[in-house]
Coordinates of C-alpha atoms in Angstrom, one line a residue:
M1 CA -15.0 -22.1 20.1
V2 CA -18.5 -20.7 20.2
G3 CA -21.8 -22.4 19.8
W4 CA -20.9 -25.7 21.4
V5 CA -24.5 -26.5 21.7
D6 CA -27.4 -25.2 19.6
G7 CA -31.0 -24.6 20.7
W8 CA -33.2 -27.5 21.9
L9 CA -30.8 -30.1 20.5
G10 CA -28.0 -28.9 22.7
R11 CA -30.1 -28.6 25.8
W12 CA -31.4 -32.1 25.3
L13 CA -27.9 -33.5 24.8
V14 CA -26.7 -31.9 28.0
G15 CA -29.4 -33.5 30.2
C16 CA -29.9 -36.8 28.4
C17 CA -29.0 -40.2 29.7
C18 CA -27.0 -42.5 27.5
F19 CA -29.3 -45.4 26.4
L20 CA -28.3 -46.4 22.9
A21 CA -25.6 -48.7 21.7
G22 CA -23.3 -46.7 19.4
E23 CA -22.9 -49.1 16.5
H24 CA -24.8 -46.7 14.3
L25 CA -22.4 -43.8 14.8
R26 CA -20.1 -43.0 12.0
V27 CA -17.9 -40.3 13.6
C28 CA -18.2 -40.5 17.4
P29 CA -16.9 -43.5 19.4
Q30 CA -19.2 -46.4 19.2
G31 CA -20.0 -46.8 22.8
Y32 CA -23.3 -46.1 24.6
T33 CA -24.6 -42.8 23.3
C34 CA -27.3 -40.2 23.4
C35 CA -27.2 -39.5 19.6
T36 CA -29.0 -41.2 16.8
S37 CA -27.5 -41.2 13.3
A38 CA -29.7 -38.3 12.3
M39 CA -28.6 -36.3 15.3
E40 CA -24.9 -37.1 14.6
E41 CA -25.3 -35.8 11.0
T42 CA -27.0 -32.7 12.3
L43 CA -24.3 -32.1 14.8
S44 CA -21.7 -32.7 12.1
N45 CA -23.2 -30.0 9.8
L46 CA -23.5 -27.7 12.8
S47 CA -19.8 -28.1 13.7
R48 CA -18.8 -27.4 10.1
R49 CA -20.8 -24.2 10.0
E50 CA -19.4 -23.1 13.3
F51 CA -15.8 -23.8 12.5
E52 CA -16.0 -22.1 9.1
G53 CA -17.7 -19.1 10.7
L54 CA -14.9 -18.8 13.3
V55 CA -12.3 -18.8 10.6
R56 CA -14.2 -16.2 8.6
E57 CA -14.7 -14.1 11.8
A58 CA -10.9 -14.2 12.5
G59 CA -10.2 -13.2 8.9
R60 CA -12.7 -10.3 9.1
S61 CA -10.9 -8.8 12.0
I62 CA -7.6 -8.7 10.0
Q63 CA -9.4 -7.4 7.0
A64 CA -11.0 -4.6 9.1
T65 CA -7.6 -3.6 10.4
L66 CA -6.0 -3.6 6.9
N67 CA -9.0 -1.5 5.5
A68 CA -8.7 1.0 8.3
Q69 CA -4.9 1.4 7.7
Y70 CA -5.6 1.9 4.0
R71 CA -8.1 4.6 4.6
S72 CA -5.9 6.4 7.1
F73 CA -2.8 6.4 4.8
D74 CA -4.8 7.2 1.7
T75 CA -6.4 10.2 3.4
Y76 CA -3.1 11.4 4.6
F77 CA -1.3 11.1 1.2
I78 CA -4.1 12.7 -0.7
E79 CA -4.2 15.6 1.8
L80 CA -0.4 16.2 1.2
L81 CA -0.9 16.1 -2.6
N82 CA -3.9 18.4 -2.5
G83 CA -2.1 20.8 -0.1
S84 CA 0.8 21.0 -2.6
E85 CA -1.5 21.8 -5.5
R86 CA -3.6 24.2 -3.5
W87 CA -0.5 26.2 -2.4
L88 CA 0.9 26.3 -6.0
E89 CA -2.4 27.7 -7.3
E90 CA -2.9 30.2 -4.6
A91 CA 0.7 31.6 -5.1
F92 CA 0.4 31.7 -8.9
V93 CA -3.1 33.3 -8.8
K94 CA -1.8 36.0 -6.4
A95 CA 1.2 36.7 -8.6
L96 CA -0.6 36.6 -12.0
G97 CA -4.2 37.4 -11.4
A98 CA -6.3 36.8 -14.5
L99 CA -3.3 35.6 -16.4
Y100 CA -3.1 32.4 -14.4
G101 CA -6.4 30.9 -15.5
P102 CA -5.6 30.3 -19.2
N103 CA -2.3 28.5 -18.2
A104 CA -3.5 26.7 -15.1
V105 CA -4.3 23.5 -17.0
V106 CA -0.6 22.7 -17.4
F107 CA -0.1 22.5 -13.6
R108 CA -3.5 20.9 -12.9
D109 CA -2.9 18.2 -15.4
L110 CA 0.4 17.4 -13.7
Y111 CA -1.3 16.9 -10.4
S112 CA -4.1 14.9 -12.0
E113 CA -1.6 12.5 -13.5
L114 CA 0.1 12.1 -10.2
R115 CA -3.3 11.2 -8.6
R116 CA -4.1 8.8 -11.4
Y117 CA -0.7 7.0 -11.0
Y118 CA -1.2 6.7 -7.2
R119 CA -4.7 5.3 -7.8
G120 CA -3.2 2.5 -9.9
A121 CA -3.7 3.7 -13.5
A122 CA -1.5 2.1 -16.1
L123 CA 0.6 5.2 -16.4
N124 CA 4.4 5.6 -16.8
L125 CA 5.2 8.3 -14.2
E126 CA 8.5 9.3 -15.8
E127 CA 6.8 9.9 -19.1
A128 CA 4.0 11.9 -17.4
L129 CA 6.7 14.2 -15.9
D130 CA 8.5 14.5 -19.2
E131 CA 5.2 15.5 -20.8
F132 CA 4.7 18.2 -18.2
W133 CA 8.1 19.8 -18.8
A134 CA 7.6 19.6 -22.6
R135 CA 4.3 21.6 -22.3
L136 CA 5.9 24.1 -19.9
L137 CA 8.8 24.6 -22.4
E138 CA 6.3 25.2 -25.2
R139 CA 4.6 27.9 -23.2
M140 CA 7.9 29.6 -22.4
L141 CA 9.2 29.5 -25.9
K142 CA 6.1 31.1 -27.3
A143 CA 6.2 33.7 -24.6
S144 CA 9.8 34.6 -25.4
D145 CA 8.7 36.1 -28.8
P146 CA 4.9 36.8 -28.6
A147 CA 4.9 38.2 -32.2
A148 CA 6.1 34.9 -33.6
A149 CA 4.3 32.6 -31.2
S150 CA 1.6 31.5 -33.5
L151 CA 4.1 30.6 -36.2
I152 CA 6.2 28.1 -34.2
S153 CA 5.9 24.8 -35.8
D154 CA 5.1 21.5 -34.1
D155 CA 8.3 20.0 -35.5
F156 CA 10.4 22.7 -33.8
L157 CA 8.6 22.2 -30.5
E158 CA 9.1 18.4 -30.7
C159 CA 12.8 18.9 -31.4
A160 CA 13.1 21.5 -28.6
S161 CA 11.5 19.0 -26.2
K162 CA 14.0 16.3 -27.1
Q163 CA 16.9 18.8 -26.6
A164 CA 15.6 19.9 -23.2
E165 CA 17.5 17.4 -21.1
T166 CA 20.7 17.5 -23.2
L167 CA 20.9 21.3 -23.0
R168 CA 19.6 21.4 -19.4
L169 CA 17.0 24.0 -20.4
F170 CA 15.4 23.9 -17.0
G171 CA 18.6 23.2 -15.1
E172 CA 18.7 20.4 -12.6
A173 CA 15.2 20.8 -11.3
P174 CA 13.5 18.3 -13.6
R175 CA 16.0 15.6 -12.8
E176 CA 15.8 16.2 -9.1
L177 CA 12.0 16.3 -9.1
K178 CA 11.8 13.1 -11.1
T179 CA 14.2 11.2 -8.8
R180 CA 12.3 12.1 -5.7
L181 CA 8.7 12.0 -7.0
V182 CA 9.2 8.6 -8.6
R183 CA 10.6 7.2 -5.4
V184 CA 7.8 8.4 -3.2
F185 CA 5.0 7.7 -5.6
V186 CA 6.1 4.2 -6.5
A187 CA 6.5 3.4 -2.8
A188 CA 3.1 4.9 -1.8
R189 CA 1.2 3.2 -4.7
A190 CA 2.8 -0.2 -3.9
F191 CA 2.1 0.3 -0.2
V192 CA -1.6 0.8 -0.6
Q193 CA -1.7 -2.0 -3.2
G194 CA -0.1 -4.2 -0.6
L195 CA -2.7 -3.3 2.1
N196 CA -5.5 -4.1 -0.4
M197 CA -3.9 -7.3 -1.6
A198 CA -3.3 -8.6 1.9
G199 CA -6.9 -8.0 2.8
D200 CA -8.0 -9.8 -0.4
V201 CA -5.8 -12.8 0.5
V202 CA -7.3 -13.0 4.0
R203 CA -10.8 -12.9 2.6
K204 CA -10.2 -15.6 0.0
V205 CA -8.3 -17.9 2.3
S206 CA -10.9 -17.5 5.1
Q207 CA -13.6 -18.7 2.8
V208 CA -11.9 -22.0 1.9
P209 CA -14.4 -24.7 2.8
L210 CA -13.7 -27.5 5.3
T211 CA -12.6 -30.9 3.9
P212 CA -14.7 -34.0 4.8
E213 CA -11.8 -35.3 6.8
C214 CA -11.5 -32.1 8.8
N215 CA -15.3 -32.0 9.3
R216 CA -15.1 -35.4 10.9
A217 CA -12.3 -34.3 13.2
I218 CA -14.1 -31.1 14.2
M219 CA -17.3 -33.0 15.0
K220 CA -15.4 -35.5 17.1
L221 CA -13.7 -32.6 18.9
V222 CA -16.7 -30.5 19.6
Y223 CA -19.9 -32.6 19.8
C224 CA -19.0 -36.2 20.4
P225 CA -18.5 -35.6 24.1
H226 CA -22.1 -34.4 24.2
C227 CA -23.2 -37.6 22.6
R228 CA -21.4 -39.4 25.5
G229 CA -23.1 -37.3 28.1
L230 CA -19.9 -35.3 28.8
G231 CA -21.1 -31.9 27.6
S232 CA -19.4 -30.1 30.4
V233 CA -16.0 -31.6 29.6
K234 CA -13.6 -29.5 27.5
P235 CA -11.3 -30.9 24.9
C236 CA -7.7 -31.6 25.9
A237 CA -5.5 -28.6 24.8
N238 CA -3.1 -30.7 22.8
Y239 CA -5.9 -32.7 21.2
C240 CA -7.6 -29.4 20.1
K241 CA -4.3 -28.1 18.7
N242 CA -3.7 -31.2 16.6
V243 CA -7.2 -31.0 15.1
M244 CA -6.8 -27.3 14.3
K245 CA -3.2 -27.7 13.0
G246 CA -4.5 -30.4 10.7
C247 CA -7.6 -28.5 9.5
L248 CA -5.6 -25.3 9.1
A249 CA -2.4 -26.9 7.6
N250 CA -2.8 -25.3 4.2
Q251 CA -3.5 -21.9 5.8
A252 CA -0.4 -22.2 7.9
D253 CA 1.7 -22.6 4.8
L254 CA 0.9 -18.9 4.1
D255 CA 3.1 -18.0 7.0
T256 CA 6.5 -17.6 5.3
E257 CA 5.3 -15.4 2.5
W258 CA 2.8 -13.5 4.8
Q259 CA 5.6 -12.6 7.2
N260 CA 7.9 -11.7 4.2
L261 CA 5.2 -9.3 2.9
I262 CA 4.7 -7.7 6.3
D263 CA 8.5 -7.2 6.7
T264 CA 8.7 -5.6 3.3
M265 CA 5.7 -3.3 4.0
L266 CA 7.3 -2.2 7.3
Q267 CA 10.5 -1.2 5.3
V268 CA 8.4 0.8 2.8
A269 CA 6.5 2.5 5.7
S270 CA 9.8 3.4 7.3
S271 CA 11.1 4.8 4.0
F272 CA 8.3 7.5 4.1
G273 CA 10.1 9.2 6.9
T274 CA 13.6 9.0 5.4
E275 CA 15.0 12.4 4.4
P276 CA 13.8 13.9 2.3
S277 CA 10.6 12.7 3.8
M278 CA 7.3 12.1 1.9
D279 CA 5.7 15.4 2.9
V280 CA 8.8 17.4 1.9
I281 CA 8.9 15.7 -1.5
L282 CA 5.3 16.5 -2.3
H283 CA 5.6 20.1 -1.2
S284 CA 8.8 20.4 -3.3
I285 CA 6.8 20.2 -6.5
P286 CA 6.1 24.0 -6.7
V287 CA 9.6 24.7 -5.5
R288 CA 11.2 22.7 -8.3
I289 CA 8.9 24.2 -10.9
S290 CA 9.9 27.7 -9.8
E291 CA 13.6 26.8 -9.9
A292 CA 13.2 25.5 -13.4
V293 CA 11.3 28.5 -14.7
Q294 CA 13.9 30.8 -13.1
H295 CA 16.8 28.9 -14.8
M296 CA 15.1 29.0 -18.2
Q297 CA 14.3 32.7 -17.9
E298 CA 17.8 33.7 -16.9
N299 CA 19.3 31.8 -19.9
M300 CA 16.5 32.3 -22.5
E301 CA 18.6 34.0 -25.3
L302 CA 21.4 31.5 -24.9
Y303 CA 19.1 28.5 -25.0
T304 CA 16.9 29.7 -27.9
N305 CA 20.1 30.2 -30.0
K306 CA 21.2 26.7 -29.2
L307 CA 17.8 25.4 -30.1
F308 CA 17.9 27.1 -33.4
Q309 CA 21.2 25.5 -34.1
A310 CA 19.9 22.1 -33.2
C311 CA 16.4 22.3 -34.6
G312 CA 16.6 24.9 -37.3
E313 CA 14.2 27.8 -37.8
R314 CA 11.3 27.7 -35.3
G315 CA 8.7 29.1 -37.6
E316 CA 6.8 27.8 -40.6
E317 CA 8.9 27.3 -43.8
G318 CA 10.2 30.7 -45.0
T319 CA 9.6 32.4 -41.7
P320 CA 12.7 34.2 -40.5
T321 CA 14.0 33.7 -37.0
S322 CA 15.3 36.4 -34.8
V323 CA 18.6 35.2 -33.3
S324 CA 20.8 37.6 -31.4
E325 CA 24.3 37.9 -32.8
E326 CA 25.8 37.8 -29.3
P327 CA 23.5 36.1 -26.9
K328 CA 24.1 37.0 -23.3
K329 CA 22.9 35.7 -20.0
K330 CA 20.2 37.9 -18.4
E331 CA 20.3 38.8 -14.8
S332 CA 17.9 36.9 -12.8
T333 CA 14.7 38.8 -12.1
V334 CA 13.1 36.1 -10.0
T335 CA 14.0 33.9 -7.1
T336 CA 12.6 30.5 -6.3
L337 CA 10.2 29.4 -3.7
E338 CA 11.6 28.2 -0.4
Y339 CA 10.3 26.1 2.4
K340 CA 10.8 25.9 6.1
P341 CA 10.3 22.7 8.1
S342 CA 7.2 22.4 10.2
S343 CA 7.5 20.4 13.4
A344 CA 3.7 19.7 13.5
A345 CA 3.8 18.1 10.0
A346 CA 6.9 16.0 11.0
V347 CA 5.1 14.7 14.0
R348 CA 2.0 13.8 12.0
L349 CA 4.1 11.8 9.5
E350 CA 5.8 10.0 12.4
V351 CA 2.5 9.1 14.0
Q352 CA 1.1 7.9 10.6
V353 CA 4.1 5.6 10.0
S354 CA 4.2 4.4 13.6
D355 CA 0.5 3.5 13.6
V356 CA 0.5 1.6 10.4
S357 CA 3.7 -0.2 11.4
S358 CA 2.3 -1.3 14.8
K359 CA -0.8 -2.7 13.2
L360 CA 1.2 -4.6 10.6
K361 CA 3.4 -6.1 13.3
E362 CA 0.3 -7.2 15.3
M363 CA -1.0 -9.3 12.4
Q364 CA 2.4 -10.7 11.3
M365 CA 1.9 -14.0 13.1
F366 CA -1.7 -14.4 12.2
W367 CA -1.6 -17.6 10.1
I368 CA 0.9 -19.4 12.3
Q369 CA -1.1 -18.6 15.5
L370 CA -4.6 -19.2 14.2
A371 CA -4.8 -22.8 15.3
S372 CA -3.8 -22.1 18.9
A373 CA -6.0 -19.0 19.0
L374 CA -9.1 -21.1 18.1
C375 CA -8.3 -23.4 21.0
N376 CA -7.3 -21.0 23.7
S377 CA -10.7 -20.1 25.0
K378 CA -12.4 -23.4 24.8
A379 CA -9.9 -26.1 25.3
A380 CA -9.1 -27.4 28.8
S381 CA -6.4 -25.4 30.6
G382 CA -3.5 -26.9 32.5
S383 CA -0.8 -29.3 31.5
S384 CA -1.0 -31.7 28.7
N385 CA -1.4 -34.6 31.2
N386 CA -4.8 -33.3 32.4
D387 CA -6.9 -36.5 32.8
K388 CA -10.2 -34.6 33.1
C389 CA -10.5 -33.5 29.5
W390 CA -12.0 -35.0 26.3
N391 CA -9.3 -36.8 24.3
G392 CA -11.5 -37.8 21.4
M393 CA -12.5 -41.1 22.9
A394 CA -13.2 -40.5 26.6
K395 CA -12.6 -38.3 29.6
A396 CA -8.9 -38.9 30.0
R397 CA -5.5 -37.5 29.3
Y398 CA -4.3 -36.9 25.7
L399 CA -1.0 -38.6 25.0
P400 CA 0.0 -37.9 21.3
E401 CA 2.5 -35.2 20.7
I402 CA 1.6 -31.9 19.1
M403 CA 2.2 -31.7 15.3
G404 CA 4.1 -29.0 13.6
D405 CA 2.6 -26.3 11.5
G406 CA 2.0 -26.5 7.8
L407 CA 0.9 -29.3 5.4
A408 CA 4.2 -31.2 5.3
N409 CA 4.1 -31.7 9.1
Q410 CA 0.7 -33.4 9.1
I411 CA 1.8 -36.7 7.7
N412 CA 1.5 -38.4 11.1
N413 CA -1.3 -36.3 12.5
P414 CA -3.4 -38.7 14.6
E415 CA -6.6 -36.7 14.4
V416 CA -7.0 -35.6 10.8
D417 CA -6.4 -37.8 7.8
I418 CA -4.6 -35.5 5.3
D419 CA -3.0 -36.2 1.9
I420 CA 0.0 -33.9 2.1
T421 CA 0.6 -34.4 -1.7
K422 CA -2.6 -32.5 -2.5
P423 CA -2.4 -29.0 -1.3
D424 CA -5.4 -26.6 -1.5
M425 CA -5.0 -24.8 -4.9
T426 CA -6.9 -21.7 -3.8
I427 CA -4.4 -21.2 -1.0
R428 CA -1.4 -22.0 -3.2
Q429 CA -2.6 -19.2 -5.6
Q430 CA -2.7 -16.8 -2.7
I431 CA 0.8 -17.7 -1.6
M432 CA 1.9 -16.8 -5.1
Q433 CA 0.1 -13.5 -4.9
L434 CA 1.9 -12.7 -1.6
K435 CA 5.3 -13.4 -3.4
I436 CA 4.4 -11.2 -6.3
M437 CA 3.4 -8.3 -4.0
S438 CA 6.5 -8.7 -1.9
N439 CA 8.6 -8.4 -5.0
R440 CA 6.7 -5.3 -6.1
L441 CA 7.3 -3.7 -2.7
K442 CA 11.0 -4.6 -2.7
N443 CA 11.4 -2.9 -6.1
A444 CA 9.5 0.1 -4.8
L445 CA 12.1 0.6 -2.1
D446 CA 14.5 1.3 -4.9
G447 CA 12.0 3.5 -6.8
N448 CA 11.4 0.9 -9.4
D449 CA 7.9 0.2 -10.7
V450 CA 7.8 -3.4 -11.9
D451 CA 5.1 -2.4 -14.4
F452 CA 7.6 0.0 -16.1
Q453 CA 11.1 -1.5 -15.9
D454 CA 12.5 1.1 -18.3
T455 CA 13.1 3.6 -15.5
S456 CA 16.1 5.9 -16.1
D457 CA 19.4 5.3 -14.5
D458 CA 19.2 8.5 -12.4
I459 CA 16.5 7.0 -10.2
S460 CA 18.3 5.7 -7.2
G461 CA 17.4 3.9 -4.1
S462 CA 19.0 6.3 -1.8
G463 CA 16.9 6.9 1.3
S464 CA 14.9 3.8 0.9
G465 CA 15.1 3.1 4.6
M466 CA 16.1 -0.5 5.2
C467 CA 14.4 -2.1 8.1
S468 CA 16.0 -1.7 11.5
E469 CA 15.8 -4.2 14.2
Q470 CA 13.4 -2.0 16.2
V471 CA 11.1 -1.5 13.2
C472 CA 11.0 -5.1 12.0
V473 CA 10.8 -7.0 15.2
R474 CA 7.8 -9.3 15.1
G475 CA 4.9 -8.3 17.4
P476 CA 2.7 -10.6 19.5
P477 CA 0.1 -12.6 17.7
V478 CA -3.4 -11.1 17.5
F479 CA -6.3 -13.2 16.7
G480 CA -9.4 -12.5 16.0
P481 CA 21.7 27.9 0.7
K482 CA 18.9 30.0 0.6
L483 CA 19.7 33.7 0.3
D484 CA 17.6 36.4 1.9
R485 CA 14.8 37.1 -0.5
P486 CA 11.7 39.2 -0.6
K487 CA 8.7 37.2 0.4
L488 CA 5.3 37.2 -1.3
D489 CA 3.4 35.1 1.2
V490 CA 3.7 32.4 3.8
Y491 CA 2.2 29.0 3.3
N492 CA 0.2 28.3 6.5
P493 CA -1.1 24.8 6.8
A494 CA -3.8 25.8 9.3
K495 CA -4.9 28.8 7.2
N496 CA -5.1 26.7 4.0
K497 CA -6.5 23.6 5.8
A498 CA -4.0 21.3 4.3
K499 CA -3.6 18.9 7.2
G500 CA -0.9 17.0 5.5
S501 CA 1.3 20.0 4.8
G502 CA 4.8 19.3 5.8
Y503 CA 6.3 22.7 5.5
Q504 CA 5.6 26.4 5.3
I505 CA 6.5 27.5 1.8
Q506 CA 7.3 31.1 0.9
P507 CA 7.2 32.5 -2.7
C508 CA 9.1 35.6 -3.7
I509 CA 7.7 38.8 -5.0
S510 CA 9.9 38.7 -8.1
L511 CA 8.2 35.6 -9.3
I512 CA 5.6 37.8 -10.8
L513 CA 8.0 39.2 -13.4
L514 CA 9.0 35.8 -14.7
L515 CA 5.5 34.3 -14.8
L516 CA 4.0 37.3 -16.5
V517 CA 6.5 36.7 -19.3
S518 CA 6.6 32.9 -19.4
L519 CA 2.8 32.3 -19.1
L520 CA 1.5 35.2 -21.2
L521 CA 0.1 33.2 -24.0
R522 CA -1.9 30.0 -24.2
R523 CA -0.8 27.2 -26.4

């Protein structure tokens, strides 16, 4: 512990001679003493401030680590998302020129919704994706017959949107994108929430004040030897541990749920690298959109006829519709975007996951090791039979056995009088918060957001990455078939300054033909 003596008072205690009878003492042994009642009270207040300061300092070191890992992961994830959006916009602007601007809002709104969800907004991610496809469908339906675009009714568009999944208007791209995006976004959001919540738990628990009984025990441990003229004698190691285990009994009860939380966060972190990895999924957004548009364009006449059959005439009442007598499938005039793995991006993801995992492992034993950590530097070294240490009464060996961890094990603690039937409610509330967060993270491994339990059945938990023995081992305690296609451009992470880019993505020249048709008109 630090601050064993303080200012002139400490210096006086070290050099004084014992000349008073100790009947007036209320905490220290009532033998001959250097301390008056006022001095004992002053030292008692000093020991309380020092102990509470040490616990807060230990908590701040864990909070700082958690905050650093949050900033690192958050920066990496947002860079990936920004790189995906930046490449989509660059490719579409190059293909469409001035025609992209009036239609860019559809794509920008999608990325905006993804960011809002990641930041914790009360947003159903699946509904946001469905809304994006509905808006894209509307643009393409209007572009398929520009002369009648302004006459398409809202009822027809609403009906068409409802038929989109049944008729597979965009092929399999929406379903595939939803499955992957939901998994990675639910996991990423839960992960950063877990980092923030863990730091908040540490902060609140570290500020729990010392009980009167614990204050007496700390005073007796730290300053009573000075009152006996034994200022250079360190407390016996086992004596110190019993005091700390008693004073930190409620904090130690966090251990089970704390370790459960860390284990689950390690599993979530591991899932980020499971194929398809997080960077691949984020950079697949433009790819899936191009696949969907290609599929719709190839089958436009067939699909519009089916929509007329299901939804009636597309125009206002009395407006004729132009339905082909024999709809036929058009030849594809566009190919989809493709991507190629980047070893540099894969390494960066691996480093990101490895770093956060190692830091989480280091703090996994924090609560169960805190008592011993506070004693390690200041208690007497050597065996428990050391007879030259302060045992609470005199310079002699300490005989009682060491108590276990947690409140239930303190019933027979000889140093701290604890009512084990009255746990600290602030700490119990934080234990419940740990349980809730662990449950959220376990759901996230399966792509389930507990805020929105109506997720569709096609969202699976494949690739969630269950924790391996190597990943989840507890660390030491720390205190304190792509065809050959013409290419339009090559996505270069260095050129575009998208540090988190996982792949080089290559659009095809024929994309221009499709987008000129499908994005001709604004809504």
